[in-house]
PDB file of C-alpha atoms in Angstrom:
ATOM      1  CA  MET A  12     109.017  82.863  96.761  1.00 80.00           C
ATOM      2  CA  THR A  13     105.578  84.443  96.030  1.00 89.00           C
ATOM      3  CA  LYS A  14     104.374  86.739  98.865  1.00 89.00           C
ATOM      4  CA  ILE A  15     100.938  88.895  99.362  1.00 87.00           C
ATOM      5  CA  GLU A  16     101.288  92.474 101.169  1.00 92.00           C
ATOM      6  CA  PHE A  17      98.808  94.736 102.941  1.00 90.00           C
ATOM      7  CA  ARG A  18      99.023  98.055 103.639  1.00 93.00           C
ATOM      8  CA  GLU A  19      97.254 100.177 106.614  1.00 92.00           C
ATOM      9  CA  ASP A  20      96.262 103.652 106.633  1.00 94.00           C
ATOM     10  CA  LEU A  21      96.987 104.678 110.423  1.00 93.00           C
ATOM     11  CA  LEU A  22      95.245 107.066 110.256  1.00 91.00           C
ATOM     12  CA  ALA A  23      92.031 105.924 107.739  1.00 87.00           C
ATOM     13  CA  PRO A  24      89.957 108.715 106.248  1.00 88.00           C
ATOM     14  CA  ASP A  25      92.085 111.413 107.153  1.00 87.00           C
ATOM     15  CA  ARG A  26      95.137 110.384 105.441  1.00 90.00           C
ATOM     16  CA  GLU A  27      97.404 112.859 107.366  1.00 93.00           C
ATOM     17  CA  LEU A  28      97.632 114.974 111.116  1.00 94.00           C
ATOM     18  CA  LYS A  29      98.587 118.308 109.942  1.00 96.00           C
ATOM     19  CA  ILE A  30      99.634 121.710 112.966  1.00 94.00           C
ATOM     20  CA  GLU A  31     100.312 125.385 111.953  1.00 95.00           C
ATOM     21  CA  TYR A  32     102.512 127.251 113.694  1.00 92.00           C
ATOM     22  CA  VAL A  33     103.594 130.939 114.496  1.00 91.00           C
ATOM     23  CA  GLY A  34     106.473 132.571 116.889  1.00 88.00           C
ATOM     24  CA  LYS A  35     108.796 131.748 118.332  1.00 87.00           C
ATOM     25  CA  ASN A  36     111.543 128.703 118.089  1.00 86.00           C
ATOM     26  CA  ALA A  37     109.899 126.997 114.594  1.00 87.00           C
ATOM     27  CA  VAL A  38     112.178 125.664 113.946  1.00 90.00           C
ATOM     28  CA  TRP A  39     112.396 123.121 116.479  1.00 91.00           C
ATOM     29  CA  ILE A  40     111.162 120.867 114.670  1.00 92.00           C
ATOM     30  CA  LEU A  41     114.950 120.015 113.021  1.00 91.00           C
ATOM     31  CA  GLY A  42     116.495 119.202 116.016  1.00 91.00           C
ATOM     32  CA  ASN A  43     113.987 116.913 117.981  1.00 93.00           C
ATOM     33  CA  ALA A  44     112.021 115.066 115.202  1.00 94.00           C
ATOM     34  CA  MET A  45     114.049 111.634 114.993  1.00 95.00           C
ATOM     35  CA  LYS A  46     113.995 112.442 118.986  1.00 95.00           C
ATOM     36  CA  LEU A  47     110.084 112.201 119.489  1.00 94.00           C
ATOM     37  CA  LEU A  48     110.587 109.239 116.307  1.00 95.00           C
ATOM     38  CA  GLN A  49     113.093 107.594 118.294  1.00 95.00           C
ATOM     39  CA  ASN A  50     110.714 108.129 122.017  1.00 95.00           C
ATOM     40  CA  THR A  51     107.417 107.403 121.043  1.00 95.00           C
ATOM     41  CA  LEU A  52     108.283 104.328 118.378  1.00 94.00           C
ATOM     42  CA  LYS A  53     111.142 103.049 121.533  1.00 95.00           C
ATOM     43  CA  VAL A  54     113.073 101.420 118.292  1.00 95.00           C
ATOM     44  CA  SER A  55     117.036 102.153 117.806  1.00 93.00           C
ATOM     45  CA  ALA A  56     119.274 105.025 116.279  1.00 92.00           C
ATOM     46  CA  VAL A  57     119.083 102.447 112.903  1.00 94.00           C
ATOM     47  CA  ASN A  58     115.288 102.338 112.736  1.00 95.00           C
ATOM     48  CA  LEU A  59     115.380 106.237 112.016  1.00 96.00           C
ATOM     49  CA  ARG A  60     116.368 107.858 108.474  1.00 96.00           C
ATOM     50  CA  GLU A  61     116.274 111.960 108.158  1.00 95.00           C
ATOM     51  CA  ASP A  62     115.594 111.924 104.468  1.00 95.00           C
ATOM     52  CA  LYS A  63     115.710 115.465 103.975  1.00 95.00           C
ATOM     53  CA  ILE A  64     116.735 118.700 105.049  1.00 94.00           C
ATOM     54  CA  TYR A  65     116.857 122.034 103.375  1.00 93.00           C
ATOM     55  CA  TRP A  66     117.601 125.092 103.772  1.00 92.00           C
ATOM     56  CA  ASP A  67     116.810 127.938 101.832  1.00 91.00           C
ATOM     57  CA  ILE A  68     119.200 131.687 102.639  1.00 88.00           C
ATOM     58  CA  THR A  69     119.150 133.252  99.751  1.00 90.00           C
ATOM     59  CA  GLY A  70     114.761 134.566 100.996  1.00 82.00           C
ATOM     60  CA  ASP A  71     114.002 136.572 103.288  1.00 85.00           C
ATOM     61  CA  PRO A  72     112.838 134.790 105.893  1.00 88.00           C
ATOM     62  CA  PRO A  73     115.275 131.599 105.644  1.00 92.00           C
ATOM     63  CA  THR A  74     113.136 128.477 104.746  1.00 94.00           C
ATOM     64  CA  PHE A  75     112.845 125.262 105.244  1.00 94.00           C
ATOM     65  CA  TYR A  76     111.827 121.824 105.172  1.00 96.00           C
ATOM     66  CA  GLY A  77     113.450 118.265 106.410  1.00 96.00           C
ATOM     67  CA  GLU A  78     111.201 115.108 106.580  1.00 97.00           C
ATOM     68  CA  TRP A  79     112.176 111.646 108.745  1.00 97.00           C
ATOM     69  CA  ARG A  80     110.341 107.974 109.673  1.00 97.00           C
ATOM     70  CA  GLY A  81     111.050 105.362 112.092  1.00 97.00           C
ATOM     71  CA  LEU A  82     110.270 101.809 111.313  1.00 97.00           C
ATOM     72  CA  ARG A  83     109.094  99.693 114.327  1.00 96.00           C
ATOM     73  CA  THR A  84     109.402  95.993 114.039  1.00 96.00           C
ATOM     74  CA  GLU A  85     105.861  94.544 115.505  1.00 95.00           C
ATOM     75  CA  ASP A  86     106.609  90.932 114.484  1.00 93.00           C
ATOM     76  CA  GLN A  87     107.678  88.341 111.859  1.00 93.00           C
ATOM     77  CA  TRP A  88     105.621  90.196 109.979  1.00 93.00           C
ATOM     78  CA  THR A  89     103.747  93.320 110.446  1.00 95.00           C
ATOM     79  CA  LYS A  90     106.017  96.675 111.125  1.00 97.00           C
ATOM     80  CA  THR A  91     104.495 100.002 111.703  1.00 97.00           C
ATOM     81  CA  LEU A  92     106.163 103.162 109.473  1.00 97.00           C
ATOM     82  CA  ILE A  93     105.161 107.008 110.705  1.00 97.00           C
ATOM     83  CA  ARG A  94     106.524 109.837 108.729  1.00 97.00           C
ATOM     84  CA  ILE A  95     106.707 113.407 110.601  1.00 97.00           C
ATOM     85  CA  ARG A  96     107.554 115.959 106.742  1.00 97.00           C
ATOM     86  CA  ALA A  97     107.797 120.056 108.508  1.00 96.00           C
ATOM     87  CA  GLN A  98     108.549 122.507 106.024  1.00 96.00           C
ATOM     88  CA  GLY A  99     108.617 126.843 106.955  1.00 95.00           C
ATOM     89  CA  SER A 100     110.411 129.755 107.346  1.00 94.00           C
ATOM     90  CA  HIS A 101     112.369 131.327 110.521  1.00 91.00           C
ATOM     91  CA  GLY A 102     113.228 135.534 110.464  1.00 84.00           C
ATOM     92  CA  LYS A 103     115.221 136.752 113.481  1.00 84.00           C
ATOM     93  CA  ASP A 104     112.303 137.297 116.519  1.00 84.00           C
ATOM     94  CA  SER A 105     109.498 134.390 115.103  1.00 88.00           C
ATOM     95  CA  GLY A 106     108.419 132.020 112.152  1.00 91.00           C
ATOM     96  CA  LYS A 107     105.935 129.851 111.031  1.00 94.00           C
ATOM     97  CA  VAL A 108     106.325 125.548 110.300  1.00 95.00           C
ATOM     98  CA  LYS A 109     103.984 122.977 109.124  1.00 96.00           C
ATOM     99  CA  VAL A 110     104.049 119.657 110.353  1.00 96.00           C
ATOM    100  CA  TRP A 111     102.519 116.542 108.480  1.00 97.00           C
ATOM    101  CA  ILE A 112     102.221 113.163 110.565  1.00 96.00           C
ATOM    102  CA  ARG A 113     101.457 110.181 108.923  1.00 96.00           C
ATOM    103  CA  GLY A 114     101.732 106.863 109.193  1.00 96.00           C
ATOM    104  CA  PHE A 115     101.482 103.190 107.733  1.00 96.00           C
ATOM    105  CA  LEU A 116     101.133  99.475 109.089  1.00 95.00           C
ATOM    106  CA  PHE A 117     102.651  96.828 106.675  1.00 96.00           C
ATOM    107  CA  ILE A 118     101.832  92.941 106.498  1.00 94.00           C
ATOM    108  CA  LYS A 119     104.199  90.786 104.489  1.00 94.00           C
ATOM    109  CA  TYR A 120     103.022  87.016 104.467  1.00 91.00           C
ATOM    110  CA  GLU A 121     105.607  85.178 101.987  1.00 91.00           C
ATOM    111  CA  TYR A 122     104.035  81.126 101.355  1.00 90.00           C
ATOM    112  CA  LYS A 123     105.647  78.510  99.005  1.00 91.00           C
ATOM    113  CA  ASN A 124     102.594  77.228  97.055  1.00 90.00           C
ATOM    114  CA  PRO A 125      98.797  77.642  97.097  1.00 90.00           C
ATOM    115  CA  PHE A 126      97.653  75.525 100.238  1.00 92.00           C
ATOM    116  CA  GLU A 127     100.184  78.457 101.950  1.00 90.00           C
ATOM    117  CA  LYS A 128      98.083  80.526 101.153  1.00 89.00           C
ATOM    118  CA  MET A 129      94.886  79.791 101.705  1.00 92.00           C
ATOM    119  CA  LEU A 130      96.074  78.290 105.652  1.00 91.00           C
ATOM    120  CA  TRP A 131      98.071  82.017 106.420  1.00 88.00           C
ATOM    121  CA  TYR A 132      94.383  83.527 105.381  1.00 88.00           C
ATOM    122  CA  ILE A 133      92.351  81.688 107.277  1.00 93.00           C
ATOM    123  CA  PHE A 134      95.177  82.154 110.138  1.00 90.00           C
ATOM    124  CA  LYS A 135      94.395  86.031 110.094  1.00 88.00           C
ATOM    125  CA  ARG A 136      91.040  86.311 109.267  1.00 90.00           C
ATOM    126  CA  ASN A 137      90.595  83.489 112.428  1.00 92.00           C
ATOM    127  CA  PHE A 138      93.646  84.518 115.164  1.00 92.00           C
ATOM    128  CA  TYR A 139      95.506  86.692 113.784  1.00 92.00           C
ATOM    129  CA  HIS A 140      93.085  90.079 113.304  1.00 91.00           C
ATOM    130  CA  LYS A 141      92.770  90.766 116.635  1.00 93.00           C
ATOM    131  CA  GLN A 142      96.766  91.201 117.210  1.00 94.00           C
ATOM    132  CA  LEU A 143      96.745  93.889 113.473  1.00 93.00           C
ATOM    133  CA  ARG A 144      93.733  95.430 115.723  1.00 94.00           C
ATOM    134  CA  ALA A 145      96.231  96.628 118.572  1.00 95.00           C
ATOM    135  CA  TYR A 146      99.152  96.572 117.142  1.00 95.00           C
ATOM    136  CA  LEU A 147      97.469  99.792 114.149  1.00 95.00           C
ATOM    137  CA  GLU A 148      95.210 101.062 117.686  1.00 95.00           C
ATOM    138  CA  ASN A 149      98.636 101.518 119.701  1.00 95.00           C
ATOM    139  CA  SER A 150     100.221 102.982 116.314  1.00 95.00           C
ATOM    140  CA  LYS A 151      97.803 105.160 116.267  1.00 95.00           C
ATOM    141  CA  GLY A 152      98.349 106.054 119.830  1.00 95.00           C
ATOM    142  CA  ASP A 153     101.982 106.995 118.983  1.00 95.00           C
ATOM    143  CA  LEU A 154     100.748 109.504 116.316  1.00 94.00           C
ATOM    144  CA  LEU A 155      99.079 111.240 118.508  1.00 94.00           C
ATOM    145  CA  SER A 156     101.665 111.208 120.685  1.00 95.00           C
ATOM    146  CA  ILE A 157     103.802 113.468 118.434  1.00 95.00           C
ATOM    147  CA  LYS A 158     101.502 115.676 117.538  1.00 94.00           C
ATOM    148  CA  GLU A 159     100.604 116.769 121.248  1.00 94.00           C
ATOM    149  CA  GLN A 160     104.462 116.718 122.477  1.00 93.00           C
ATOM    150  CA  ILE A 161     105.162 119.197 118.665  1.00 91.00           C
ATOM    151  CA  LYS A 162     102.363 120.836 120.133  1.00 90.00           C
ATOM    152  CA  THR A 163     103.623 121.758 123.052  1.00 87.00           C
ATOM    153  CA  ASN A 164     106.781 122.977 122.160  1.00 78.00           C
TER     154      ASN A 164
END
């Protein structure tokens, strides 16, 4: 079976949202990134991943790095992926952290013959395009919501 795959960047033409914070409780993101993704995407924990968590306590102040991602299925062809990365340090009184948020819309269609492929392109262009735009705008709003939630905490 052959497939067609598209990947739309949610923030095009930008690549990612960036937040820089200096102050108390800079490590807040490490404990709350999964909750942010789960509550914003409205998915179960099965669709969330904590890809990396690193601590380096040998330096002064100790540094940390983390990556998380959440995947939401929009329909049988489309999925939304949001990825959060955080890097920073935290001392006794204060710390600093940089957070990057990035998102994609994945479209995947499988077909068996050239006729089905042609039908997909006709369907996508005439009917499904509006739905894809709605998914794109909704997911972009989710990214901005995550950014605002991080900024307020």
